[in-house]
Tab-separated table of N, CA, C and O and ligand atoms in Angstrom:
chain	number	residue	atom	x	y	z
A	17	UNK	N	3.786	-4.795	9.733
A	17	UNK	CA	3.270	-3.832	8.757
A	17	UNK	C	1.956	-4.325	8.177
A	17	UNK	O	1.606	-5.495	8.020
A	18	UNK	N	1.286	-3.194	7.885
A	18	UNK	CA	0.141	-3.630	6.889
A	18	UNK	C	-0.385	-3.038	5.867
A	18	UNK	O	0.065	-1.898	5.752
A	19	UNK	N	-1.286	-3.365	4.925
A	19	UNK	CA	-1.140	-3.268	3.720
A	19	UNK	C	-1.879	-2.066	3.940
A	19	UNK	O	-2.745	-2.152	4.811
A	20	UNK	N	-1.737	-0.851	3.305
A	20	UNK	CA	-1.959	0.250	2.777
A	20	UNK	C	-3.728	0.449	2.812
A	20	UNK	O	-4.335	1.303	3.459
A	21	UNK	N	-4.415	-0.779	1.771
A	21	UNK	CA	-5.378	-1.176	1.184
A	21	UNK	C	-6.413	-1.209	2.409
A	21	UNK	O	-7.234	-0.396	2.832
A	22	UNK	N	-5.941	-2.762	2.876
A	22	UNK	CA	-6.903	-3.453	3.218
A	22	UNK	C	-6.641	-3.778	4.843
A	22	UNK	O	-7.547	-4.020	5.641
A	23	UNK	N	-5.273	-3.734	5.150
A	23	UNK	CA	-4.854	-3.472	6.248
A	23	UNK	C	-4.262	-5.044	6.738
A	23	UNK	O	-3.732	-5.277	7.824
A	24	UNK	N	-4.514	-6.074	5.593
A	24	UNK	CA	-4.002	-7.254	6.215
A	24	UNK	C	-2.897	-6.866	6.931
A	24	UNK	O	-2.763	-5.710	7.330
A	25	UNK	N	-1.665	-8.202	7.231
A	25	UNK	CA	-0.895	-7.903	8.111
A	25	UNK	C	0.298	-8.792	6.502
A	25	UNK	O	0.410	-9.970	6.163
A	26	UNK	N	0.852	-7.671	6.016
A	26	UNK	CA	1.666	-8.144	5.134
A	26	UNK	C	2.488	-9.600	5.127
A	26	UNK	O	2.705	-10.297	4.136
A	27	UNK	N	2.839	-9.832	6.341
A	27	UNK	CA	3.932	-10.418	6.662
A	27	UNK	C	3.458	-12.145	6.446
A	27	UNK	O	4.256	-13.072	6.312
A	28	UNK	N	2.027	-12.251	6.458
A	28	UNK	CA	1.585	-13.149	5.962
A	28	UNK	C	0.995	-13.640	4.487
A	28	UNK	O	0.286	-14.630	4.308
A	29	UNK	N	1.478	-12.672	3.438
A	29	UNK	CA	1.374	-11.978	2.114
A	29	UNK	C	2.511	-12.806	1.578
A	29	UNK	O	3.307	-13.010	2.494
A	30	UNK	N	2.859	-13.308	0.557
A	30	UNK	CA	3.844	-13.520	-0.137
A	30	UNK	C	4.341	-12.572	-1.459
A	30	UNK	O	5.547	-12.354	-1.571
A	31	UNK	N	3.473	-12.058	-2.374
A	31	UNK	CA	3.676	-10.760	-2.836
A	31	UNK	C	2.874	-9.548	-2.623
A	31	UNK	O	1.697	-9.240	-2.810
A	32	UNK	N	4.100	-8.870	-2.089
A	32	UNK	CA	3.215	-7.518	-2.059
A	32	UNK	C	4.619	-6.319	-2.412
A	32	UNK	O	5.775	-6.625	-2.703
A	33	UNK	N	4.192	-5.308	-2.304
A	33	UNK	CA	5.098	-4.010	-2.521
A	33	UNK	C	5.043	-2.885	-1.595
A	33	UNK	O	4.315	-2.845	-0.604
A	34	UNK	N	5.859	-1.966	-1.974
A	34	UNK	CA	6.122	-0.989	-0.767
A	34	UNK	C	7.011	-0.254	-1.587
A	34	UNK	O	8.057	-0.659	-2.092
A	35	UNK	N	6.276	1.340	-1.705
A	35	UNK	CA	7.027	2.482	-2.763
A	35	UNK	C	6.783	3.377	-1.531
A	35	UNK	O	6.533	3.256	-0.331
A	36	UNK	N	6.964	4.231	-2.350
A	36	UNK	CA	7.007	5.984	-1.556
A	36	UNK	C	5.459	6.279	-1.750
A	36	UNK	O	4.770	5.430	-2.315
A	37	UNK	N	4.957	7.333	-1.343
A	37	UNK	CA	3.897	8.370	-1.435
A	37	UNK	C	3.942	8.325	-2.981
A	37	UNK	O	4.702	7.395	-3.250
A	38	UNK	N	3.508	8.863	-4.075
A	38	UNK	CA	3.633	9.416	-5.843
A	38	UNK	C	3.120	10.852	-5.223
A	38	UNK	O	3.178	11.793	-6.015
A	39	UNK	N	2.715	11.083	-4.137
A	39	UNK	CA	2.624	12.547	-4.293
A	39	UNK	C	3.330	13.708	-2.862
A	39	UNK	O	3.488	14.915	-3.048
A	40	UNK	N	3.597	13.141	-1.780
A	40	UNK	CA	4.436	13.736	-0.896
A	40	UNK	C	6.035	12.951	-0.599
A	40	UNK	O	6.984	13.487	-0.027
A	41	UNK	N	5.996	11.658	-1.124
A	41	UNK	CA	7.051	11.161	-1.115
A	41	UNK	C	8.058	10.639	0.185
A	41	UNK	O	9.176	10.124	0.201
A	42	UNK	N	6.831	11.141	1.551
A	42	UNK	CA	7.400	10.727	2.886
A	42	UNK	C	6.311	9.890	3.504
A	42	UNK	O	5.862	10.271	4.586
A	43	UNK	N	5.932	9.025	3.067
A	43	UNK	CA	5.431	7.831	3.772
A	43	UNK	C	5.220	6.615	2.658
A	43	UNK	O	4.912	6.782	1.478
A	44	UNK	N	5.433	5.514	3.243
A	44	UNK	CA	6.145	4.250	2.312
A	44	UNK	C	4.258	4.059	2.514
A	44	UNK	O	3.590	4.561	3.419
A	45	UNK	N	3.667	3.051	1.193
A	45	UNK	CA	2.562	2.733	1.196
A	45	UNK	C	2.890	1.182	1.089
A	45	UNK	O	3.957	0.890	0.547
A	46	UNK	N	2.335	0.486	1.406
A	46	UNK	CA	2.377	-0.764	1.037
A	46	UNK	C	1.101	-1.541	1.017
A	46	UNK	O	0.193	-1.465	1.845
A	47	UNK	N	1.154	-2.240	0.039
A	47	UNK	CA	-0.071	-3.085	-0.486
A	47	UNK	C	0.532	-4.323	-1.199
A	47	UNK	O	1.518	-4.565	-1.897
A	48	UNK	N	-1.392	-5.529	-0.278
A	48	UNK	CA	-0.975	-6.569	-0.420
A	48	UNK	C	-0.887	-7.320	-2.491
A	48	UNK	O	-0.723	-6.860	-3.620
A	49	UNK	N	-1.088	-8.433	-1.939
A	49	UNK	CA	-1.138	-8.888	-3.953
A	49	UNK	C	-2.550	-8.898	-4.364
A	49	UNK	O	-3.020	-8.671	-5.479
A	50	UNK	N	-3.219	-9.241	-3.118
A	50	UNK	CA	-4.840	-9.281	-3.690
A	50	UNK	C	-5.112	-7.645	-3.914
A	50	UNK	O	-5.471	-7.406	-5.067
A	51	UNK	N	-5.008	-6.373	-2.978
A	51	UNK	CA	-5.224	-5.287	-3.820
A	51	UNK	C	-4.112	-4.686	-4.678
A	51	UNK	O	-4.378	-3.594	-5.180
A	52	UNK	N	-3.042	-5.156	-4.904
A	52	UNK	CA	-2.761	-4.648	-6.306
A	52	UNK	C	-3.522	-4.737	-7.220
A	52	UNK	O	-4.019	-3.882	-7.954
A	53	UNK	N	-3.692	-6.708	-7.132
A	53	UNK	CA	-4.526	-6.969	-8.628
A	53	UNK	C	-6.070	-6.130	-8.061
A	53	UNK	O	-6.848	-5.631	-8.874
A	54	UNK	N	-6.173	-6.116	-7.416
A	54	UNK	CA	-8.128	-5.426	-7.686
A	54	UNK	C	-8.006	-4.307	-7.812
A	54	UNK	O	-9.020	-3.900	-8.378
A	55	UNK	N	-6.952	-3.055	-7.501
A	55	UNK	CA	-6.512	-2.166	-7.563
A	55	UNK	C	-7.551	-1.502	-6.494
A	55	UNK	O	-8.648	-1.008	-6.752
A	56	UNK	N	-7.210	-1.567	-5.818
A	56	UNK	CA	-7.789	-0.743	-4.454
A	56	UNK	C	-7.330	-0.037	-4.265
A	56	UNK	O	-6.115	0.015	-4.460
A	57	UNK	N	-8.119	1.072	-3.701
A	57	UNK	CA	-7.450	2.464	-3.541
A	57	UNK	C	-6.478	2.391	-2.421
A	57	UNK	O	-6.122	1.275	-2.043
A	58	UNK	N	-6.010	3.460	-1.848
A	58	UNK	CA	-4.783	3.788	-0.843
A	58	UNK	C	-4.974	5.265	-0.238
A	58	UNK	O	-5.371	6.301	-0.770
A	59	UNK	N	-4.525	4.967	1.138
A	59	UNK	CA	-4.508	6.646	1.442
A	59	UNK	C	-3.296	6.926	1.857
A	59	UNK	O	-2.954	6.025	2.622
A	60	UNK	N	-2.504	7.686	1.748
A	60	UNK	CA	-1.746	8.416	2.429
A	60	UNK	C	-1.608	8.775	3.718
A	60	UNK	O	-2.030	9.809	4.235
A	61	UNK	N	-0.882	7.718	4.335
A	61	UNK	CA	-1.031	8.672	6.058
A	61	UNK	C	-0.579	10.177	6.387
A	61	UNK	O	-0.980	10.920	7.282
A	62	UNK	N	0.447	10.410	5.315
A	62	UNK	CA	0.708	11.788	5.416
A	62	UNK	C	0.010	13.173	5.056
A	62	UNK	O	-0.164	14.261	5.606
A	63	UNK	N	-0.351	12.461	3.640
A	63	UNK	CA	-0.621	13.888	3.024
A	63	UNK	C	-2.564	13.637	2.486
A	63	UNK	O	-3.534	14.235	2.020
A	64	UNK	N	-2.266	12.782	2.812
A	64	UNK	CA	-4.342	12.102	2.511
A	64	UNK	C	-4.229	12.071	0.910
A	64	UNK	O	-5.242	12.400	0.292
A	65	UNK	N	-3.097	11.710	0.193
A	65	UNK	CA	-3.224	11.483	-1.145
A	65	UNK	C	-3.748	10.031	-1.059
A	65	UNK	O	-3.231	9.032	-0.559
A	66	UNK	N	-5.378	10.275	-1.936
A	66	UNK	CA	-5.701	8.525	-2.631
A	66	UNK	C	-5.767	8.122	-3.242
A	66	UNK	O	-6.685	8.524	-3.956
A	67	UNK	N	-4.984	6.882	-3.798
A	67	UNK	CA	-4.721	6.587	-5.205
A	67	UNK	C	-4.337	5.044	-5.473
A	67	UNK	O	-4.099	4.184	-4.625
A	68	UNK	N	-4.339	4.941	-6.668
A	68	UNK	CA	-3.552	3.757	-7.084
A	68	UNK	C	-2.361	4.852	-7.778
A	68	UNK	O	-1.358	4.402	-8.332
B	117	LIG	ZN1	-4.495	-5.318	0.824
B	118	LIG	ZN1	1.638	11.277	0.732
């Protein structure tokens, strides 16, 4: 998997997260710890929602 953000490869991440969409609710986003804290945006593979 990779991060939402930035596209690292999570698995080499020690914190990161993984929610739902906040706006279609069918695709898991995940992002690493460095863009949480910088708050980098995100896209949606589903629905092209971008957001933090
Ligand atoms: Zn990232
Ligand atoms: Zn979505």
């Amino acid at each position: 998997m990779n991060c939402s953000s930035c596209g690292v490869r999570i698995e080499t991440q020690k914190n990161w997260v993984e929610f739902d969409c906040p706006s279609c609710w069918k695709k898991k986003v995940v992002r690493c710890e460095r863009c949480k804290k910088l708050v980098n945006t995100y896209m949606c593979g589903s629905c092209k929602f971008i957001g933090p």
